[in-house]
Coordinates of C-alpha atoms and ligand atoms in Angstrom, one line a residue:
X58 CA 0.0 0.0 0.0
X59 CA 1.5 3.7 -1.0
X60 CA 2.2 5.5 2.3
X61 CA 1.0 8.8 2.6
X62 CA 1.4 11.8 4.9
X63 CA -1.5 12.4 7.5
X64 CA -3.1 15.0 9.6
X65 CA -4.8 13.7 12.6
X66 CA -7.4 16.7 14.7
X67 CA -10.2 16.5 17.4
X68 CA -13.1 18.9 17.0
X69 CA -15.8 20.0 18.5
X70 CA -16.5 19.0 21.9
X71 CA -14.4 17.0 23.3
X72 CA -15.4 13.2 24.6
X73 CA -13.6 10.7 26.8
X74 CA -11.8 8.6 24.6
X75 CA -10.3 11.1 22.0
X76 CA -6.9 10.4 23.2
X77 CA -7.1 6.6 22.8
X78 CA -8.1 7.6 19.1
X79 CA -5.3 9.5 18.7
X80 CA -2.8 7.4 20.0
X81 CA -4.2 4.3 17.7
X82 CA -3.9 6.3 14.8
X83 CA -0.7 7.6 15.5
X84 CA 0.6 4.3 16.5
X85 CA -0.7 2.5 13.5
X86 CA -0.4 4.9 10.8
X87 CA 3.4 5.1 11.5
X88 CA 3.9 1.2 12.2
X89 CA 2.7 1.2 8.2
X90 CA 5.0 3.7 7.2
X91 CA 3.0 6.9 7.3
X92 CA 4.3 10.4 8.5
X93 CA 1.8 11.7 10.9
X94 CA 0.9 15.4 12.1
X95 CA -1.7 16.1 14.7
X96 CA -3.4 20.0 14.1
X97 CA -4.5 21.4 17.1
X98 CA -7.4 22.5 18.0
X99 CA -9.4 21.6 15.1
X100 CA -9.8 23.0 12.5
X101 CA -8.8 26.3 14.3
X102 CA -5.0 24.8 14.3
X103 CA -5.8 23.8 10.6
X104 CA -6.5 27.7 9.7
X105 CA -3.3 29.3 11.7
X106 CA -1.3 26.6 10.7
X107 CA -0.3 24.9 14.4
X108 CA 0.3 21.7 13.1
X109 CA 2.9 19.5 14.6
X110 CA 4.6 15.7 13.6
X111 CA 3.9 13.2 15.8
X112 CA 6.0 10.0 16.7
X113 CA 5.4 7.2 18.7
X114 CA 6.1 8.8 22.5
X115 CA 3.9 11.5 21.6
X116 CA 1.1 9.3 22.5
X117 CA 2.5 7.7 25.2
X118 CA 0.5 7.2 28.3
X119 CA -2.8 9.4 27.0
X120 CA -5.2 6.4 26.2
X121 CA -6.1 6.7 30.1
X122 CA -6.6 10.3 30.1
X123 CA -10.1 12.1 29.2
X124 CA -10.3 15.6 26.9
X125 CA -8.0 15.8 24.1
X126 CA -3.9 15.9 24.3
X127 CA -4.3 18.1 20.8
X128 CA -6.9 20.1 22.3
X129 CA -10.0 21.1 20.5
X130 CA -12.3 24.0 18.5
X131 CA -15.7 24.6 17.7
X132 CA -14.1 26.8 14.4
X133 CA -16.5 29.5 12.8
X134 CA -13.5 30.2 10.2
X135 CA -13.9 27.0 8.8
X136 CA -17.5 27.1 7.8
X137 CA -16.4 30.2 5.0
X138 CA -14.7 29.1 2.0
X139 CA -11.6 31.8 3.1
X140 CA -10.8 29.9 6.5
X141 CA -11.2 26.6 4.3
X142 CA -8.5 27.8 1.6
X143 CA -6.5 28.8 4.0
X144 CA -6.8 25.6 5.9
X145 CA -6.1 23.6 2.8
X146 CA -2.6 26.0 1.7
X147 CA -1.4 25.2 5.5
X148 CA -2.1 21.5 4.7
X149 CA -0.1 21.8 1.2
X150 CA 2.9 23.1 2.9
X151 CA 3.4 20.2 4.8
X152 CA 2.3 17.9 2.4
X153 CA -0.7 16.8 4.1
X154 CA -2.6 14.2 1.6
X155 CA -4.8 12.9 4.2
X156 CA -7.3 13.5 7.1
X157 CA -8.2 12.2 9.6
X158 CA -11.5 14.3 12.0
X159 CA -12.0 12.8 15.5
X160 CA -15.5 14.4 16.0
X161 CA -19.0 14.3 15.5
X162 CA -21.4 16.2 12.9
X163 CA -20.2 19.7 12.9
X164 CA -16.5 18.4 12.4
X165 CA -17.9 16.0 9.5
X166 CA -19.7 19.0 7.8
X167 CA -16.7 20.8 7.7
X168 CA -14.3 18.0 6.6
X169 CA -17.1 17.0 3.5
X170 CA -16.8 20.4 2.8
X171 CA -13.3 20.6 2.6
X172 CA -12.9 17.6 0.3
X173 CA -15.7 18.5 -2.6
X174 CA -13.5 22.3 -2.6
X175 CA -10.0 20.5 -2.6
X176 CA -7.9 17.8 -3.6
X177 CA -7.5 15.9 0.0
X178 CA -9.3 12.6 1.6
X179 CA -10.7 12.4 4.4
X180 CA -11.8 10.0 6.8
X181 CA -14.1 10.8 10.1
X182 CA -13.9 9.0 13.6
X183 CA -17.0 9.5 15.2
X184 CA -16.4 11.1 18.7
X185 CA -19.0 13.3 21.0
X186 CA -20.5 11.8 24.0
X187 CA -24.0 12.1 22.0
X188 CA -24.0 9.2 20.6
X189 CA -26.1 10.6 17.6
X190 CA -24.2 9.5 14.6
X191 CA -25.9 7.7 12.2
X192 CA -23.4 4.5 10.5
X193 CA -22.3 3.6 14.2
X194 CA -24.2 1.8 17.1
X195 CA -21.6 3.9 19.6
X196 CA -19.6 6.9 19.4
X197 CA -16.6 7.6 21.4
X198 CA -17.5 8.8 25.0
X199 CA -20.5 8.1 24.9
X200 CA -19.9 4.9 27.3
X201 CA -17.6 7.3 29.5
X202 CA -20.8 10.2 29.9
X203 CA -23.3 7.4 31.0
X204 CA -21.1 5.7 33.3
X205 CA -20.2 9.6 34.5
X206 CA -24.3 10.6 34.7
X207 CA -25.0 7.0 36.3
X208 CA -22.5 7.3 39.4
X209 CA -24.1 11.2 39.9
X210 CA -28.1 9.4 39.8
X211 CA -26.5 6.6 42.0
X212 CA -25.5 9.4 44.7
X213 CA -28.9 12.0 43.9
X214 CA -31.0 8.5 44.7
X215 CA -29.5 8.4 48.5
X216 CA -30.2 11.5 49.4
X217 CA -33.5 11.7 47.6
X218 CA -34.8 8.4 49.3
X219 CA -33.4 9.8 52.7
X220 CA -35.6 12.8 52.1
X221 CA -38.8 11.6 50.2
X222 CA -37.9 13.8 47.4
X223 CA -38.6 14.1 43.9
X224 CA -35.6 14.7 41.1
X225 CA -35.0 16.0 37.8
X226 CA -31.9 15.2 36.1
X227 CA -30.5 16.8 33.5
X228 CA -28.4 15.6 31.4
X229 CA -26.4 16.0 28.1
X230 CA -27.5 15.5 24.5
X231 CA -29.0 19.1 22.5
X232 CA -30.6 17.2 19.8
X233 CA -30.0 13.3 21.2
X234 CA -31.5 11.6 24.1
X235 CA -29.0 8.5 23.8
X236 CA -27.5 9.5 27.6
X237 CA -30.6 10.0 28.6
X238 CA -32.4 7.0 27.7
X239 CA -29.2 4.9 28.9
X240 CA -28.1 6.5 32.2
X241 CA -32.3 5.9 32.9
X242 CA -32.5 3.0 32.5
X243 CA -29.1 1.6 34.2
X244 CA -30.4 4.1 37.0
X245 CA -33.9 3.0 37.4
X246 CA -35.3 6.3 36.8
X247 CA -39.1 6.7 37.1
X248 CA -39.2 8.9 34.2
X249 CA -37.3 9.2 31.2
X250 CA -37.6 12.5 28.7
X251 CA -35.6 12.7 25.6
X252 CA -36.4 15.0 23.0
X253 CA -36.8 11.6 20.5
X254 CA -40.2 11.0 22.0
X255 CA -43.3 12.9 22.9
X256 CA -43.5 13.9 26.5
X257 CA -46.8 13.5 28.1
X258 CA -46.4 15.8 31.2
X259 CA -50.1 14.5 32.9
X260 CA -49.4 10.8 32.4
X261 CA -46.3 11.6 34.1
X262 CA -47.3 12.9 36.9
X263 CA -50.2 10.6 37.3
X264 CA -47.4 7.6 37.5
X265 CA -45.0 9.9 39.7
X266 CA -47.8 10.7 42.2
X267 CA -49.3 6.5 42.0
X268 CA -45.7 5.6 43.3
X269 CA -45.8 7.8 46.2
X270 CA -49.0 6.6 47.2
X271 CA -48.1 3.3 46.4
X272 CA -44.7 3.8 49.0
X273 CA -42.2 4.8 46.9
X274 CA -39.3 6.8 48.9
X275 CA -37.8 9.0 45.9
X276 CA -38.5 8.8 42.4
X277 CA -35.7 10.0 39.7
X278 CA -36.9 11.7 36.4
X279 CA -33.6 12.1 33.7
X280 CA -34.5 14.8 30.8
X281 CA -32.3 15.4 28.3
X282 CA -31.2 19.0 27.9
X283 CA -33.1 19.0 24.5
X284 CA -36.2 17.4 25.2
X285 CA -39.0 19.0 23.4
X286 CA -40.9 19.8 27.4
X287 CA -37.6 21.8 27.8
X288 CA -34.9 21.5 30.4
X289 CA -34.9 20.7 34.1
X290 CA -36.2 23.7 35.2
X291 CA -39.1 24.1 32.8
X292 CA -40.2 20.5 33.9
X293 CA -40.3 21.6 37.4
X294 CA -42.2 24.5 36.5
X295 CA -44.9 22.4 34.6
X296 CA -45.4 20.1 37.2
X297 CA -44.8 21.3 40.2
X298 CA -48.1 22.1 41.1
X299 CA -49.2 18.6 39.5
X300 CA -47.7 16.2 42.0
X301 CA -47.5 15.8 45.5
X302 CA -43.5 15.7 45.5
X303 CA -40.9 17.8 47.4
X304 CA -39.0 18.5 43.8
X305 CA -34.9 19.3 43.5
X306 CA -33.2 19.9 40.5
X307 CA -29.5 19.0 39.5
X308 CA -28.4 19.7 36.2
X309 CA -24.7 17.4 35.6
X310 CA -23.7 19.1 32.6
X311 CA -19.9 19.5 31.6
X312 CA -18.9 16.6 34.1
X313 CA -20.3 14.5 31.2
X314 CA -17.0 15.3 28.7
X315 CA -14.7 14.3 31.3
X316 CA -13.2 11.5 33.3
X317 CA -11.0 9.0 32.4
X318 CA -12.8 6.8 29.5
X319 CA -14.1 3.1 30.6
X320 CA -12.7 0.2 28.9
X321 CA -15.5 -0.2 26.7
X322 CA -14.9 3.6 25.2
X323 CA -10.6 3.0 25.2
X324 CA -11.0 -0.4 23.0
X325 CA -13.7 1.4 20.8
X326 CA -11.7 4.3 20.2
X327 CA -8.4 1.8 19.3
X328 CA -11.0 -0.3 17.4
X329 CA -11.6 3.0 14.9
X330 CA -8.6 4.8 15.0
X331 CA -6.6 1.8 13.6
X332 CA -9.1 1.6 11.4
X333 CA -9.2 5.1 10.3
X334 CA -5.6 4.7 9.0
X335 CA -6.5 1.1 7.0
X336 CA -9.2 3.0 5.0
X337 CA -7.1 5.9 4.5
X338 CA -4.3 3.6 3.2
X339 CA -6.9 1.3 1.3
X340 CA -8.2 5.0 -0.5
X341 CA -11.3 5.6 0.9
X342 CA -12.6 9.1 1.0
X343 CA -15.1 11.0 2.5
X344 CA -16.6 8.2 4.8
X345 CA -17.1 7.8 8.6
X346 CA -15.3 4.5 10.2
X347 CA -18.2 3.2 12.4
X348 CA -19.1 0.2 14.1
X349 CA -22.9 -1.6 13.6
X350 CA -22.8 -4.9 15.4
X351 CA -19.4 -5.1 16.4
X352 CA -18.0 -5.0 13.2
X353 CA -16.2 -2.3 10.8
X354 CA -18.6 -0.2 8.7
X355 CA -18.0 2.7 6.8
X356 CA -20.3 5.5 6.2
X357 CA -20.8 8.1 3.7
X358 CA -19.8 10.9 6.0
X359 CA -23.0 13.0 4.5
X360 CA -25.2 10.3 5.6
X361 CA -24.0 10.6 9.3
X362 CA -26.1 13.6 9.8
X363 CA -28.3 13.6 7.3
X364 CA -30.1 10.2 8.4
X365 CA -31.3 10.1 11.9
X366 CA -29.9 7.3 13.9
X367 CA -33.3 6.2 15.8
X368 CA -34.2 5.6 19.2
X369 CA -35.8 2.1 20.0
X370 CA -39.1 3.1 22.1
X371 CA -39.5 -0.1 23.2
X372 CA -36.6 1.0 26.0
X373 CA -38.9 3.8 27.3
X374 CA -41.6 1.3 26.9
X375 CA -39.1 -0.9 29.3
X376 CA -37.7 1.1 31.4
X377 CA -41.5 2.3 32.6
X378 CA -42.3 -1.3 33.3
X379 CA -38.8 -2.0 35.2
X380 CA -39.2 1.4 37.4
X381 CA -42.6 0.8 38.4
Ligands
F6P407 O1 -22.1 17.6 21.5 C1 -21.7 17.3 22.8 C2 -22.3 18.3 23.8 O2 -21.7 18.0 25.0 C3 -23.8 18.3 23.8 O3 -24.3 17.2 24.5 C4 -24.0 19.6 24.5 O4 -25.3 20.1 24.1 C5 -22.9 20.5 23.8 O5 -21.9 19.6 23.4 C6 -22.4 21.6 24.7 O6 -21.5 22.3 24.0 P1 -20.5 23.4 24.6 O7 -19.4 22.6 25.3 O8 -19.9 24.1 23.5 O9 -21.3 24.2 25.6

């Protein structure tokens, strides 16, 4: 297989895992013969042309570590055609051929973008803790945030049950309720809203207030930050005066992106990243390396937003019946 020189980047927001991409890329795209640069800070590092070779220690010890060793950028620049040429001349210089985006939509937008205006291939690794990718059954982090949202319900449940109290969780995903639905269910929260499904605020506070009577000593509802009902504190506000609950709020945010990833996250993330260099050596372009039924798929990076990667209702359906 030709070798070929390639530029490795994070974008977006960061997920736990990153670094165990970044390492497997770096580690395997030299072990083939490949010169590899990481750019940092997205595409912002792209643009002002901080872009740096990599060898093999500069990836030692970061697969335990969350965030990203390159760092990362949500980059306005790169969505005009100016920040992208400019991008692309800072690529040249180095002799760039290749790409390879560590992120989720946003960053794969950009990257298509990038290759329809220039001669450069590209290849996207899905990371965000949203898990909202369509061509992958997980995304990088994703694993990591749940586990990180699950030990925070764990501790809100003790204090709730010691105090009969009511709580509403929120938790990470804008447009995705994939934490939401899975740090419910492993919790055993009473309610679960996620902006995938219709919420119906009266059933829920029927079921809320038939626990209590029932005996019930807390009850736990998670809501994704998107939900269509709105967030934590416009949930509170619409049923506050609907159930017979002393209601606290905790909103988890940022705490999500961090933390050291779980195995499950560090083996994808090696999983992919080697991968990432194979189809960049084999010639793909312009395709997501994903993972549907734990083997290799690659996805038409346009496809990865444009198709919606469903939710299975039958786990609300589930989780209702488990938490009653
Ligand atoms: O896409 C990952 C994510 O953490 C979303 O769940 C969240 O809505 C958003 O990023 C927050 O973005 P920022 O860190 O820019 O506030």
């Amino acid at each position: 297989m030709p070798t070929k020189t390639i530029g490795v980047l994070t974008s977006g927001g960061d997920s736990p895992g990153m670094n165990a991409a970044l390492r497997a890329v770096v580690r395997t795209g030299i072990f083939h013969g490949n010169k590899i640069f990481g750019i940092k800070q997205g595409y912002e590092g792209m643009i002002d042309g901080d872009i740096i070779e990599l060898t093999l220690s500069s990836v030692s010890n970061i697969i335990k570590y969350g965030g990203t060793s390159i760092l990362t950028a949500r980059c306005e620049d790169f969505f005009t055609k100016e920040g992208r040429s400019k991008a692309y001349d800072n690529l040249k210089k180095l002799g760039i051929d290749s790409l390879i985006v560590i992120g989720g939509d946003g960053s794969f937008r950009g990257l298509h973008e990038l290759i329809n205006e220039f001669d450069i291939q590209g290849i996207g690794v899905p990371g965000t803790i949203d898990n909202d990718l369509y061509g992958t059954d997980y995304t990088i982090g994703f694993d990591t945030a749940v586990n990180t949202a699950l030990e925070a319900i764990d501790k809100i449940r003790d204090t709730a049950t010691s105090h009969s109290r009511l709580f509403i969780v929120e938790v990470m995903g804008r447009d995705s309720g994939y934490i939401g639905l899975y740090t419910g269910i492993s919790g055993g929260a009473e309610e679960i809203l996620i902006p995938e499904t219709d919420s119906d605020i009266e059933n829920l506070c029927n079921r809320l207030d038939a626990g209590h009577r029932r005996g019930k000593k807390s009850s736990i509802i998670v809501v994704s930050e998107g939900d269509e009902a709105g967030n934590a504190f416009d949930i509170k506000k619409k049923i506050e005066t609907l159930v017979d609950w002393d209601i606290r709020i905790s909103v988890l945010g940022h705490q999500q992106r961090g933390g050291s990833p779980t195995a499950f996250d560090r083996v994808l993330a090696s999983r992919l990243g080697y991968e990432a260099i194979l189809a960049v050596m084999n010639g793909e372009n312009e395709k997501m390396i994903g993972l549907g039924h734990n083997t290799i798929d690659l996805t038409p990076l346009e496809e990865t937003w444009t198709r919606k990667k469903g939710i299975d209702e039958s786990y609300i359906k589930m989780a209702e019946i488990l938490a009653t």
